[in-house]
């Protein structure tokens, strides 16, 4: 007897419950050229490390188990295998089947920029040599001016070309910098520093505007306090100098013969050596100490 099949009210068979088993995706991602190149590099680096190690270990094992002769043969076989692998990798790199090392790839990317930099260095060196030749009079002024202008124009063009070549990388460099700062936890500090700098610039600009407004107001009022203060200072200095000159002249005595100024307590002229006339006091009397020498001589003759 066959078992009766259960049906639902609608006359349809109940659907069987199936467990959803994990399935591998039918569509695998395509391997890009970069991933293939990375695999090639990893394989090459692994072979460069594995072949020498296996050769040394195998030769030592053969030497312990058997003798030195078979060990040398194993070592020679490993060296030969490594040499063949090296030449094979070089041949594949030359034919383009294998990717270049990362360092060489970066070097090829920077070839144009390096060529511009070398050209700039060469022109700067030529300009310096030209100045040296001008200094020793090997070249005249007109030729020097023409050649120097040509070199400088070419250097400017090279610098513009260098800036143009690296301009597309500015955004990527800024993004990498922000990512690094965020990674090390310095992004907030850098942002705060930029905000503080912006606030300082705004404050300086406001101060400058206020100073300009004050100066404009002073000019409109017709007052120049700084000039007035400077004029007053100059007049005070002139008065002080005049007073000092008068005091110095009052402390001097003029010789009647040669009109040379001498000190107030001098008795003889420092220029001609003649006796100075006595200085009159406020009462009009001459001091006894300042009596001229000819009076003393006449008194001696009278005696």
Coordinates of C-alpha atoms in Angstrom, one line a residue:
X1 CA 0.0 0.0 0.0
X2 CA 1.2 3.4 -0.8
X3 CA 0.9 6.1 1.9
X4 CA -1.6 8.8 1.4
X5 CA -0.1 12.1 0.4
X6 CA -1.2 15.0 2.6
X7 CA -2.5 18.0 0.7
X8 CA -3.5 21.4 1.8
X9 CA -7.0 22.9 1.5
X10 CA -6.0 24.5 -1.8
X11 CA -5.0 21.2 -3.2
X12 CA -1.3 22.0 -3.4
X13 CA 1.5 20.1 -1.9
X14 CA 3.3 21.8 1.0
X15 CA 6.6 23.2 0.1
X16 CA 9.6 21.4 1.5
X17 CA 11.7 23.3 4.0
X18 CA 15.3 23.7 2.9
X19 CA 18.1 25.0 5.0
X20 CA 20.0 27.8 3.3
X21 CA 23.5 26.4 2.9
X22 CA 26.3 28.8 2.3
X23 CA 27.1 29.0 -1.3
X24 CA 30.2 30.3 -2.9
X25 CA 29.7 33.2 -5.2
X26 CA 29.6 32.2 -8.8
X27 CA 31.2 35.3 -9.9
X28 CA 34.7 35.6 -8.5
X29 CA 36.3 39.1 -8.7
X30 CA 38.7 39.6 -11.6
X31 CA 42.3 39.8 -10.7
X32 CA 43.7 43.2 -11.6
X33 CA 47.1 43.8 -13.0
X34 CA 48.2 45.2 -9.7
X35 CA 47.3 42.1 -7.7
X36 CA 49.1 39.9 -10.3
X37 CA 52.1 42.1 -10.0
X38 CA 52.0 41.8 -6.2
X39 CA 51.7 38.0 -6.4
X40 CA 54.7 38.0 -8.7
X41 CA 56.8 40.0 -6.3
X42 CA 55.8 37.8 -3.3
X43 CA 56.7 34.7 -5.3
X44 CA 60.1 36.1 -6.3
X45 CA 60.9 37.2 -2.7
X46 CA 59.8 33.8 -1.4
X47 CA 62.0 32.0 -3.9
X48 CA 64.9 34.2 -3.1
X49 CA 64.6 33.2 0.6
X50 CA 63.6 29.6 0.2
X51 CA 66.1 28.3 -2.3
X52 CA 69.3 29.3 -0.4
X53 CA 67.8 28.0 2.9
X54 CA 66.7 24.7 1.5
X55 CA 70.1 24.2 -0.3
X56 CA 72.1 24.8 2.9
X57 CA 69.9 22.6 5.0
X58 CA 69.9 19.8 2.4
X59 CA 73.7 19.9 2.0
X60 CA 74.2 19.8 5.8
X61 CA 71.8 16.8 6.1
X62 CA 73.5 14.9 3.3
X63 CA 76.9 15.7 4.9
X64 CA 75.8 14.3 8.2
X65 CA 74.1 11.2 6.8
X66 CA 76.5 10.3 4.0
X67 CA 79.7 12.3 3.4
X68 CA 81.1 15.6 2.2
X69 CA 81.1 14.7 -1.4
X70 CA 77.4 14.3 -1.9
X71 CA 76.8 17.4 0.3
X72 CA 79.0 19.4 -2.1
X73 CA 77.0 18.1 -5.0
X74 CA 73.7 19.1 -3.4
X75 CA 75.2 22.6 -2.6
X76 CA 76.3 23.0 -6.2
X77 CA 72.8 21.9 -7.5
X78 CA 71.2 24.5 -5.2
X79 CA 73.5 27.2 -6.4
X80 CA 72.8 26.2 -10.0
X81 CA 69.1 26.2 -9.4
X82 CA 69.2 29.7 -7.8
X83 CA 71.3 31.1 -10.7
X84 CA 68.8 29.7 -13.2
X85 CA 65.9 31.2 -11.3
X86 CA 67.7 34.6 -11.1
X87 CA 68.3 34.6 -14.9
X88 CA 64.8 33.5 -15.6
X89 CA 63.3 36.3 -13.5
X90 CA 65.6 38.8 -15.2
X91 CA 64.5 37.6 -18.6
X92 CA 60.8 37.8 -17.7
X93 CA 61.3 41.3 -16.4
X94 CA 63.1 42.4 -19.6
X95 CA 60.4 40.9 -21.8
X96 CA 57.6 42.5 -19.8
X97 CA 56.1 39.3 -18.5
X98 CA 57.1 40.1 -14.9
X99 CA 56.5 43.5 -13.2
X100 CA 59.3 45.7 -12.1
X101 CA 60.2 46.1 -8.4
X102 CA 58.3 48.9 -6.6
X103 CA 61.4 51.0 -6.3
X104 CA 62.1 50.9 -10.0
X105 CA 58.4 51.7 -10.8
X106 CA 58.6 54.8 -8.6
X107 CA 61.8 55.7 -10.3
X108 CA 60.1 55.5 -13.7
X109 CA 57.2 57.6 -12.5
X110 CA 59.6 60.3 -11.4
X111 CA 61.7 60.3 -14.5
X112 CA 60.1 63.4 -16.0
X113 CA 60.3 65.4 -12.8
X114 CA 63.9 64.3 -12.3
X115 CA 64.8 65.4 -15.8
X116 CA 63.4 68.8 -15.2
X117 CA 65.3 69.1 -11.9
X118 CA 68.5 68.1 -13.6
X119 CA 68.0 70.6 -16.3
X120 CA 67.3 73.3 -13.7
X121 CA 70.6 72.4 -11.9
X122 CA 72.5 72.5 -15.1
X123 CA 71.1 76.0 -16.0
X124 CA 71.9 77.3 -12.5
X125 CA 75.4 76.0 -12.8
X126 CA 75.8 77.6 -16.2
X127 CA 74.5 80.9 -14.9
X128 CA 77.0 80.8 -12.0
X129 CA 79.8 80.1 -14.5
X130 CA 78.6 83.0 -16.6
X131 CA 78.9 85.3 -13.6
X132 CA 82.4 84.1 -12.9
X133 CA 83.4 84.8 -16.5
X134 CA 82.0 88.3 -16.3
X135 CA 83.9 88.9 -13.1
X136 CA 87.2 88.1 -14.8
X137 CA 86.3 90.1 -17.9
X138 CA 86.1 87.1 -20.2
X139 CA 82.7 88.3 -21.5
X140 CA 81.3 91.7 -22.1
X141 CA 78.3 93.2 -20.4
X142 CA 75.9 92.9 -23.4
X143 CA 76.6 89.2 -24.0
X144 CA 76.3 88.5 -20.3
X145 CA 72.9 90.3 -20.1
X146 CA 71.6 88.4 -23.1
X147 CA 72.8 84.9 -21.9
X148 CA 71.7 85.5 -18.3
X149 CA 68.2 86.6 -19.4
X150 CA 67.9 83.5 -21.6
X151 CA 69.0 81.2 -18.8
X152 CA 66.7 82.8 -16.3
X153 CA 63.7 82.6 -18.6
X154 CA 64.3 78.9 -19.2
X155 CA 64.7 78.3 -15.5
X156 CA 61.3 80.0 -14.9
X157 CA 59.7 77.8 -17.5
X158 CA 61.2 74.7 -15.9
X159 CA 59.9 75.7 -12.5
X160 CA 56.4 76.3 -13.9
X161 CA 56.5 72.9 -15.6
X162 CA 57.5 71.2 -12.3
X163 CA 54.7 72.9 -10.5
X164 CA 52.3 71.8 -13.2
X165 CA 53.5 68.2 -13.0
X166 CA 53.0 67.9 -9.3
X167 CA 49.7 70.0 -9.1
X168 CA 47.4 67.0 -9.6
X169 CA 49.0 65.3 -6.5
X170 CA 48.2 68.2 -4.1
X171 CA 44.8 66.9 -3.2
X172 CA 46.0 63.3 -2.6
X173 CA 48.9 64.6 -0.5
X174 CA 46.5 66.7 1.6
X175 CA 44.2 63.7 2.0
X176 CA 47.1 61.5 3.1
X177 CA 48.2 64.1 5.6
X178 CA 44.8 64.5 7.1
X179 CA 44.5 60.7 7.3
X180 CA 47.8 60.4 9.1
X181 CA 47.0 63.2 11.5
X182 CA 43.7 61.6 12.3
X183 CA 45.4 58.2 12.8
X184 CA 48.0 59.6 15.3
X185 CA 45.3 61.8 17.0
X186 CA 46.7 65.2 15.9
X187 CA 43.9 66.2 13.6
X188 CA 42.0 68.1 16.3
X189 CA 45.1 69.9 17.4
X190 CA 46.0 70.9 13.8
X191 CA 42.4 72.2 13.3
X192 CA 42.6 74.1 16.6
X193 CA 45.9 75.6 15.6
X194 CA 44.5 76.7 12.2
X195 CA 41.5 78.3 14.0
X196 CA 43.7 80.1 16.5
X197 CA 45.9 81.4 13.6
X198 CA 42.8 82.6 11.8
X199 CA 41.5 84.4 14.9
X200 CA 45.0 86.0 15.4
X201 CA 44.9 87.2 11.8
X202 CA 41.4 88.7 12.2
X203 CA 42.5 90.4 15.4
X204 CA 45.6 92.0 13.7
X205 CA 43.4 93.2 10.8
X206 CA 40.9 94.7 13.2
X207 CA 43.7 96.5 15.1
X208 CA 45.2 97.8 11.9
X209 CA 41.8 99.1 10.7
X210 CA 41.2 100.8 14.1
X211 CA 44.6 102.5 13.9
X212 CA 43.9 103.6 10.4
X213 CA 40.6 105.0 11.5
X214 CA 42.2 107.0 14.4
X215 CA 44.8 108.4 12.1
X216 CA 42.1 109.5 9.6
X217 CA 40.2 111.1 12.4
X218 CA 43.3 113.0 13.6
X219 CA 44.0 114.2 10.1
X220 CA 40.4 115.4 9.6
X221 CA 40.5 117.3 12.9
X222 CA 43.8 119.0 11.9
X223 CA 45.6 117.8 15.0
X224 CA 49.0 116.2 14.6
X225 CA 50.1 115.3 18.2
X226 CA 53.1 113.4 17.1
X227 CA 54.5 116.3 15.1
X228 CA 53.7 118.7 17.9
X229 CA 55.6 116.6 20.4
X230 CA 58.5 116.3 18.0
X231 CA 58.6 120.0 17.4
X232 CA 58.5 120.7 21.2
X233 CA 61.3 118.3 21.7
X234 CA 63.4 119.9 19.0
X235 CA 62.8 123.4 20.5
X236 CA 63.8 122.2 23.9
X237 CA 67.0 120.6 22.6
X238 CA 67.8 123.8 20.7
X239 CA 67.3 125.9 23.9
X240 CA 69.4 123.6 25.9
X241 CA 72.2 123.7 23.4
X242 CA 72.1 127.5 23.2
X243 CA 72.3 127.7 27.0
X244 CA 75.2 125.3 27.1
X245 CA 77.1 127.3 24.5
X246 CA 76.5 130.5 26.4
X247 CA 77.7 129.0 29.6
X248 CA 80.8 127.6 27.8
X249 CA 81.5 131.1 26.3
X250 CA 81.1 132.7 29.7
X251 CA 83.7 130.4 31.2
X252 CA 86.3 131.4 28.6
X253 CA 88.6 134.5 28.4
X254 CA 89.6 135.9 25.0
X255 CA 93.2 137.0 24.4
X256 CA 93.5 140.7 23.4
X257 CA 96.2 140.0 20.9
X258 CA 95.1 136.9 19.1
X259 CA 91.5 136.6 20.3
X260 CA 92.0 132.9 21.3
X261 CA 89.6 131.6 24.0
X262 CA 91.3 130.5 27.1
X263 CA 90.1 129.1 30.5
X264 CA 88.7 131.6 33.0
X265 CA 91.6 131.0 35.5
X266 CA 94.4 131.2 32.8
X267 CA 97.0 134.0 33.2
X268 CA 98.8 133.5 29.8
X269 CA 97.4 132.9 26.3
X270 CA 97.8 129.3 25.2
X271 CA 98.3 130.4 21.6
X272 CA 100.6 133.5 21.7
X273 CA 101.8 133.3 25.3
X274 CA 101.0 136.9 26.2
X275 CA 99.6 137.9 29.5
X276 CA 95.8 137.9 29.7
X277 CA 94.0 141.0 30.9
X278 CA 92.4 140.6 34.4
X279 CA 88.8 139.7 34.6
X280 CA 86.6 142.5 35.9
X281 CA 84.5 141.7 38.9
X282 CA 80.9 142.8 39.5
X283 CA 82.2 146.0 41.3
X284 CA 84.6 146.8 38.5
X285 CA 87.8 146.1 40.6
X286 CA 90.4 143.7 39.4
X287 CA 91.5 141.0 41.8
X288 CA 94.9 141.3 43.3
X289 CA 95.9 137.8 42.2
X290 CA 95.3 138.7 38.6
X291 CA 97.9 141.5 38.5
X292 CA 99.8 141.5 35.2
X293 CA 103.4 140.6 35.0
X294 CA 104.5 144.0 33.5
X295 CA 103.3 145.9 36.6
X296 CA 105.5 143.7 38.8
X297 CA 108.4 144.4 36.5
X298 CA 107.9 148.2 36.7
X299 CA 107.8 148.0 40.5
X300 CA 111.1 146.1 40.6
X301 CA 112.7 148.8 38.3
X302 CA 111.4 151.5 40.6
X303 CA 113.0 149.9 43.6

